[in-house]
């Protein structure tokens, strides 16, 4: 995790961000501190990376890398305001004894778009609708290529090669859910005897991706719009305790009905930058 000591919303790289909206840095720090302390109270170890002046989004540590089995795939950010973060996270891993660190050639925003289920890496990339063009004669021309929200789709194959795990590509279609971790979370990882269980918001995905998710995870917990709209799916689960935004009450009820223990936290200030508990949390596996 990375303290939001230099937190600010002075640029807009997702629909949640509004530079004209006041930000209370002290409140953001208090929210982050409670989140960190919640993990510790649940028995987890929290490592911290020093924040860097001029990098206000560095608090969203999930984007810094993807770690599976001790292998590290670093990040490559799309927005110029975040590019410098990648090297700070790379240095942290090297300084803390990680020997298998690969930096990507393609835009790849870490666990924001690469989510490990225990046996499959769910890889997100987001697109708006293609721009359709009409020629001078009124005939429709080939649509212009649509641009990804963040992670490039070609980064998915790169992740499979670097991490040595199977990858499923998923397409996001709503700019509000600009990273996969804003629309899907793993509740319990797959084991040798049981499949992974996830929660997700179907409307954030393309029709083909919805069908793929329904086929692979028929028992998934489905979120309602009001839970997705407060970034309720941007949560962190250890297989029993699910840390999620306090406003996601409907989702919390569904999780409790499935035998999970919802742990609500306040993240309203951090959400002004489009972040929640998971955005602030990079999970170190192995």
CSV table of C-alpha atoms in Angstrom, one decimal:
chain,number,residue,atom,x,y,z
A,1,UNK,CA,0.0,0.0,0.0
A,2,UNK,CA,1.0,3.6,-0.5
A,3,UNK,CA,-0.1,6.5,1.7
A,4,UNK,CA,-2.1,9.3,0.0
A,5,UNK,CA,0.2,11.9,1.5
A,6,UNK,CA,0.3,13.7,-1.8
A,7,UNK,CA,-3.2,12.9,-2.9
A,8,UNK,CA,-4.9,15.3,-5.2
A,9,UNK,CA,-7.3,15.4,-8.1
A,10,UNK,CA,-5.6,17.9,-10.4
A,11,UNK,CA,-6.2,16.0,-13.6
A,12,UNK,CA,-9.0,13.8,-15.0
A,13,UNK,CA,-8.2,10.4,-16.4
A,14,UNK,CA,-11.4,8.7,-15.6
A,15,UNK,CA,-15.1,9.8,-15.3
A,16,UNK,CA,-14.9,9.9,-11.5
A,17,UNK,CA,-12.3,12.7,-11.4
A,18,UNK,CA,-13.2,16.4,-11.4
A,19,UNK,CA,-10.3,18.8,-10.7
A,20,UNK,CA,-12.9,21.5,-9.8
A,21,UNK,CA,-14.2,19.4,-6.9
A,22,UNK,CA,-12.5,20.1,-3.6
A,23,UNK,CA,-10.3,17.3,-2.1
A,24,UNK,CA,-9.6,16.8,1.6
A,25,UNK,CA,-6.1,15.2,1.8
A,26,UNK,CA,-6.3,14.7,5.5
A,27,UNK,CA,-9.5,12.9,5.2
A,28,UNK,CA,-8.1,10.7,2.4
A,29,UNK,CA,-5.2,9.8,4.7
A,30,UNK,CA,-7.5,8.9,7.5
A,31,UNK,CA,-9.6,6.7,5.2
A,32,UNK,CA,-6.4,5.0,3.9
A,33,UNK,CA,-5.1,4.5,7.4
A,34,UNK,CA,-8.3,2.8,8.6
A,35,UNK,CA,-8.2,0.6,5.5
A,36,UNK,CA,-4.6,-0.4,6.3
A,37,UNK,CA,-5.4,-1.0,9.9
A,38,UNK,CA,-8.4,-3.1,9.0
A,39,UNK,CA,-6.2,-5.5,7.0
A,40,UNK,CA,-3.9,-5.8,10.0
A,41,UNK,CA,-6.8,-6.4,12.4
A,42,UNK,CA,-7.9,-9.2,10.0
A,43,UNK,CA,-4.4,-10.8,10.4
A,44,UNK,CA,-2.8,-9.7,7.2
A,45,UNK,CA,0.7,-8.3,6.7
A,46,UNK,CA,0.8,-4.9,5.1
A,47,UNK,CA,4.0,-3.6,3.3
A,48,UNK,CA,4.2,0.1,2.4
A,49,UNK,CA,5.9,2.0,-0.3
A,50,UNK,CA,6.9,5.6,0.2
A,51,UNK,CA,4.7,8.1,-1.7
A,52,UNK,CA,6.4,10.4,-4.1
A,53,UNK,CA,5.6,14.2,-4.5
A,54,UNK,CA,4.0,14.9,-7.8
A,55,UNK,CA,2.4,11.4,-8.1
A,56,UNK,CA,-1.0,11.9,-6.5
A,57,UNK,CA,-2.4,8.6,-7.9
A,58,UNK,CA,0.4,6.5,-6.5
A,59,UNK,CA,-1.9,5.7,-3.6
A,60,UNK,CA,-3.6,3.2,-6.0
A,61,UNK,CA,-1.0,0.5,-5.5
A,62,UNK,CA,-3.0,-2.2,-7.3
A,63,UNK,CA,-1.9,-0.6,-10.5
A,64,UNK,CA,1.8,-0.9,-9.7
A,65,UNK,CA,2.3,-4.6,-10.7
A,66,UNK,CA,0.8,-8.1,-10.7
A,67,UNK,CA,2.4,-10.8,-8.5
A,68,UNK,CA,1.7,-14.5,-8.9
A,69,UNK,CA,3.9,-17.2,-7.4
A,70,UNK,CA,6.6,-14.7,-6.6
A,71,UNK,CA,6.8,-13.6,-10.2
A,72,UNK,CA,6.3,-9.9,-10.8
A,73,UNK,CA,4.9,-8.3,-14.0
A,74,UNK,CA,5.4,-4.6,-13.6
A,75,UNK,CA,3.2,-1.8,-14.9
A,76,UNK,CA,3.2,0.5,-17.9
A,77,UNK,CA,0.7,3.4,-17.5
A,78,UNK,CA,-1.4,4.9,-20.3
A,79,UNK,CA,-1.8,8.4,-18.7
A,80,UNK,CA,1.2,10.6,-18.7
A,81,UNK,CA,0.5,11.7,-15.2
A,82,UNK,CA,1.1,8.1,-13.9
A,83,UNK,CA,4.0,6.9,-16.1
A,84,UNK,CA,6.7,7.6,-13.5
A,85,UNK,CA,4.9,5.4,-10.9
A,86,UNK,CA,6.0,2.2,-12.7
A,87,UNK,CA,9.7,2.7,-11.9
A,88,UNK,CA,9.1,3.4,-8.2
A,89,UNK,CA,7.1,0.2,-7.9
A,90,UNK,CA,9.8,-1.8,-9.8
A,91,UNK,CA,12.5,-0.5,-7.5
A,92,UNK,CA,10.4,-1.5,-4.5
A,93,UNK,CA,10.2,-5.1,-5.7
A,94,UNK,CA,13.9,-5.3,-6.5
A,95,UNK,CA,14.8,-3.8,-3.1
A,96,UNK,CA,12.6,-6.3,-1.3
A,97,UNK,CA,14.2,-9.4,-2.8
A,98,UNK,CA,12.0,-10.2,-5.8
A,99,UNK,CA,14.3,-11.6,-8.5
A,100,UNK,CA,11.8,-12.4,-11.2
A,101,UNK,CA,10.6,-8.9,-12.2
A,102,UNK,CA,9.5,-8.3,-15.8
A,103,UNK,CA,8.6,-4.8,-17.1
A,104,UNK,CA,5.9,-4.8,-19.9
A,105,UNK,CA,6.3,-3.5,-23.4
A,106,UNK,CA,2.6,-2.9,-23.7
A,107,UNK,CA,0.3,-0.7,-21.6
A,108,UNK,CA,-0.6,-2.8,-18.6
A,109,UNK,CA,-2.1,-1.2,-15.4
A,110,UNK,CA,-1.4,-4.1,-13.0
A,111,UNK,CA,-4.0,-5.6,-10.9
A,112,UNK,CA,-6.4,-2.9,-12.0
A,113,UNK,CA,-6.9,-5.1,-15.1
A,114,UNK,CA,-5.3,-8.4,-14.2
A,115,UNK,CA,-7.2,-10.3,-11.6
A,116,UNK,CA,-6.0,-13.8,-10.4
A,117,UNK,CA,-8.7,-16.3,-9.5
A,118,UNK,CA,-6.3,-19.0,-8.3
A,119,UNK,CA,-6.2,-20.9,-11.6
A,120,UNK,CA,-7.0,-18.3,-14.3
A,121,UNK,CA,-6.0,-14.7,-14.9
A,122,UNK,CA,-8.9,-12.5,-15.8
A,123,UNK,CA,-7.6,-9.7,-18.0
A,124,UNK,CA,-9.6,-6.6,-18.7
A,125,UNK,CA,-9.4,-4.1,-21.4
A,126,UNK,CA,-12.1,-1.4,-21.9
A,127,UNK,CA,-13.5,0.1,-25.1
A,128,UNK,CA,-16.1,2.6,-25.9
A,129,UNK,CA,-18.2,2.1,-29.1
A,130,UNK,CA,-16.2,2.5,-32.3
A,131,UNK,CA,-16.5,5.8,-34.1
A,132,UNK,CA,-18.5,5.3,-37.3
A,133,UNK,CA,-17.6,7.4,-40.3
A,134,UNK,CA,-19.8,8.4,-43.2
A,135,UNK,CA,-18.2,9.3,-46.6
A,136,UNK,CA,-19.1,12.3,-48.8
A,137,UNK,CA,-21.5,10.1,-50.7
A,138,UNK,CA,-23.4,9.1,-47.5
A,139,UNK,CA,-22.0,5.6,-47.5
A,140,UNK,CA,-20.7,4.3,-44.2
A,141,UNK,CA,-17.0,3.6,-44.1
A,142,UNK,CA,-15.1,1.2,-42.0
A,143,UNK,CA,-15.3,2.2,-38.3
A,144,UNK,CA,-12.3,3.9,-36.8
A,145,UNK,CA,-10.5,1.7,-34.2
A,146,UNK,CA,-11.8,2.2,-30.7
A,147,UNK,CA,-9.3,3.0,-28.0
A,148,UNK,CA,-8.9,1.1,-24.8
A,149,UNK,CA,-9.7,2.8,-21.5
A,150,UNK,CA,-6.4,1.6,-19.9
A,151,UNK,CA,-4.7,-1.8,-20.4
A,152,UNK,CA,-3.9,-2.6,-24.1
A,153,UNK,CA,-5.5,-5.9,-25.2
A,154,UNK,CA,-2.1,-7.1,-26.5
A,155,UNK,CA,-0.8,-6.9,-22.9
A,156,UNK,CA,-2.9,-10.0,-22.1
A,157,UNK,CA,-0.7,-12.3,-24.1
A,158,UNK,CA,2.4,-10.6,-22.6
A,159,UNK,CA,1.0,-11.3,-19.1
A,160,UNK,CA,0.5,-15.0,-19.9
A,161,UNK,CA,4.1,-15.2,-21.2
A,162,UNK,CA,5.6,-13.3,-18.2
A,163,UNK,CA,3.5,-15.0,-15.4
A,164,UNK,CA,3.1,-18.4,-17.0
A,165,UNK,CA,-0.6,-18.7,-16.2
A,166,UNK,CA,-3.7,-19.0,-18.5
A,167,UNK,CA,-5.4,-15.8,-19.4
A,168,UNK,CA,-9.0,-14.9,-20.3
A,169,UNK,CA,-9.6,-11.6,-22.0
A,170,UNK,CA,-12.7,-9.6,-20.9
A,171,UNK,CA,-14.0,-6.4,-22.6
A,172,UNK,CA,-15.4,-3.5,-20.5
A,173,UNK,CA,-17.8,-1.2,-22.2
A,174,UNK,CA,-18.7,1.5,-19.7
A,175,UNK,CA,-16.1,4.2,-19.0
A,176,UNK,CA,-17.2,4.5,-15.4
A,177,UNK,CA,-15.7,1.0,-15.0
A,178,UNK,CA,-12.4,1.8,-16.6
A,179,UNK,CA,-10.5,-1.0,-14.9
A,180,UNK,CA,-11.6,-4.6,-14.4
A,181,UNK,CA,-11.2,-4.2,-10.6
A,182,UNK,CA,-14.0,-1.7,-10.6
A,183,UNK,CA,-16.5,-4.2,-12.0
A,184,UNK,CA,-15.3,-7.6,-10.7
A,185,UNK,CA,-13.7,-9.1,-7.6
A,186,UNK,CA,-12.6,-12.6,-6.6
A,187,UNK,CA,-14.3,-13.7,-3.4
A,188,UNK,CA,-12.5,-17.0,-3.0
A,189,UNK,CA,-9.6,-18.3,-5.0
A,190,UNK,CA,-9.8,-21.7,-6.8
A,191,UNK,CA,-8.3,-24.7,-5.0
A,192,UNK,CA,-7.7,-28.3,-6.0
A,193,UNK,CA,-11.2,-29.2,-4.7
A,194,UNK,CA,-13.3,-26.1,-5.3
A,195,UNK,CA,-13.6,-23.5,-8.1
A,196,UNK,CA,-13.1,-19.8,-7.7
A,197,UNK,CA,-16.1,-17.6,-6.7
A,198,UNK,CA,-16.4,-14.1,-8.0
A,199,UNK,CA,-18.8,-11.1,-7.8
A,200,UNK,CA,-19.3,-8.8,-10.8
A,201,UNK,CA,-21.5,-6.3,-12.5
A,202,UNK,CA,-22.7,-7.8,-15.8
A,203,UNK,CA,-23.7,-4.4,-17.4
A,204,UNK,CA,-20.0,-3.3,-17.3
A,205,UNK,CA,-19.1,-6.0,-19.8
A,206,UNK,CA,-19.6,-6.7,-23.5
A,207,UNK,CA,-22.2,-9.4,-24.4
A,208,UNK,CA,-19.5,-11.9,-25.2
A,209,UNK,CA,-17.6,-11.3,-22.0
A,210,UNK,CA,-20.9,-11.6,-20.0
A,211,UNK,CA,-21.5,-15.0,-21.6
A,212,UNK,CA,-18.0,-16.1,-20.9
A,213,UNK,CA,-18.3,-15.1,-17.2
A,214,UNK,CA,-21.7,-16.8,-16.8
A,215,UNK,CA,-20.2,-20.0,-18.3
A,216,UNK,CA,-17.1,-20.0,-16.1
A,217,UNK,CA,-18.7,-18.7,-12.9
A,218,UNK,CA,-22.4,-19.8,-12.9
A,219,UNK,CA,-22.6,-19.3,-9.1
A,220,UNK,CA,-21.2,-15.7,-9.2
A,221,UNK,CA,-22.6,-13.0,-7.0
A,222,UNK,CA,-24.2,-10.4,-9.3
A,223,UNK,CA,-24.1,-6.8,-8.3
A,224,UNK,CA,-27.0,-4.3,-8.8
A,225,UNK,CA,-26.4,-0.9,-10.3
A,226,UNK,CA,-26.4,0.9,-7.0
A,227,UNK,CA,-23.6,-1.2,-5.7
A,228,UNK,CA,-21.5,-0.9,-8.8
A,229,UNK,CA,-22.1,2.9,-8.9
A,230,UNK,CA,-20.4,3.4,-5.5
A,231,UNK,CA,-17.5,1.1,-6.7
A,232,UNK,CA,-18.8,-1.6,-4.4
A,233,UNK,CA,-17.0,-4.3,-6.4
A,234,UNK,CA,-13.6,-2.6,-5.8
A,235,UNK,CA,-13.1,-4.8,-2.8
A,236,UNK,CA,-10.6,-7.3,-1.3
A,237,UNK,CA,-11.5,-10.7,-0.1
A,238,UNK,CA,-9.4,-13.2,1.8
A,239,UNK,CA,-11.9,-16.0,1.2
A,240,UNK,CA,-14.1,-15.0,4.2
A,241,UNK,CA,-13.7,-11.4,5.1
A,242,UNK,CA,-14.6,-9.1,2.2
A,243,UNK,CA,-13.4,-5.5,2.6
A,244,UNK,CA,-15.7,-3.2,0.5
A,245,UNK,CA,-17.0,0.4,0.4
A,246,UNK,CA,-19.5,1.1,3.1
A,247,UNK,CA,-22.2,2.3,0.7
A,248,UNK,CA,-22.4,-1.1,-1.0
A,249,UNK,CA,-25.1,-2.4,1.4
A,250,UNK,CA,-27.0,-4.5,-1.1
A,251,UNK,CA,-23.9,-6.3,-2.2
A,252,UNK,CA,-22.9,-6.8,1.5
A,253,UNK,CA,-26.2,-8.5,2.1
A,254,UNK,CA,-25.7,-10.9,-0.8
A,255,UNK,CA,-22.2,-11.7,0.3
A,256,UNK,CA,-23.4,-12.4,3.9
A,257,UNK,CA,-26.1,-14.7,2.4
A,258,UNK,CA,-23.3,-16.7,0.7
A,259,UNK,CA,-21.4,-17.1,4.0
A,260,UNK,CA,-18.9,-14.3,3.6
A,261,UNK,CA,-18.3,-11.6,6.2
A,262,UNK,CA,-18.6,-8.1,4.8
A,263,UNK,CA,-16.2,-5.6,6.3
A,264,UNK,CA,-17.4,-2.1,5.2
A,265,UNK,CA,-14.9,0.8,5.1
A,266,UNK,CA,-15.3,4.5,4.3
A,267,UNK,CA,-13.5,5.5,1.1
A,268,UNK,CA,-15.6,8.5,-0.1
A,269,UNK,CA,-12.6,10.9,-0.4
A,270,UNK,CA,-10.5,8.3,-2.3
A,271,UNK,CA,-13.5,7.6,-4.6
A,272,UNK,CA,-13.2,11.2,-5.9
A,273,UNK,CA,-10.2,9.8,-7.9
A,274,UNK,CA,-12.1,6.7,-8.9
A,275,UNK,CA,-10.6,4.4,-6.2
A,276,UNK,CA,-11.7,2.1,-3.5
A,277,UNK,CA,-10.2,-0.6,-1.2
A,278,UNK,CA,-8.9,-2.8,-4.0
A,279,UNK,CA,-7.4,0.2,-5.9
A,280,UNK,CA,-5.3,0.9,-2.8
A,281,UNK,CA,-4.2,-2.7,-2.4
A,282,UNK,CA,-1.6,-4.7,-4.4
A,283,UNK,CA,-1.8,-8.3,-3.3
A,284,UNK,CA,1.7,-10.0,-2.9
A,285,UNK,CA,1.2,-13.7,-3.8
A,286,UNK,CA,4.2,-15.9,-3.1
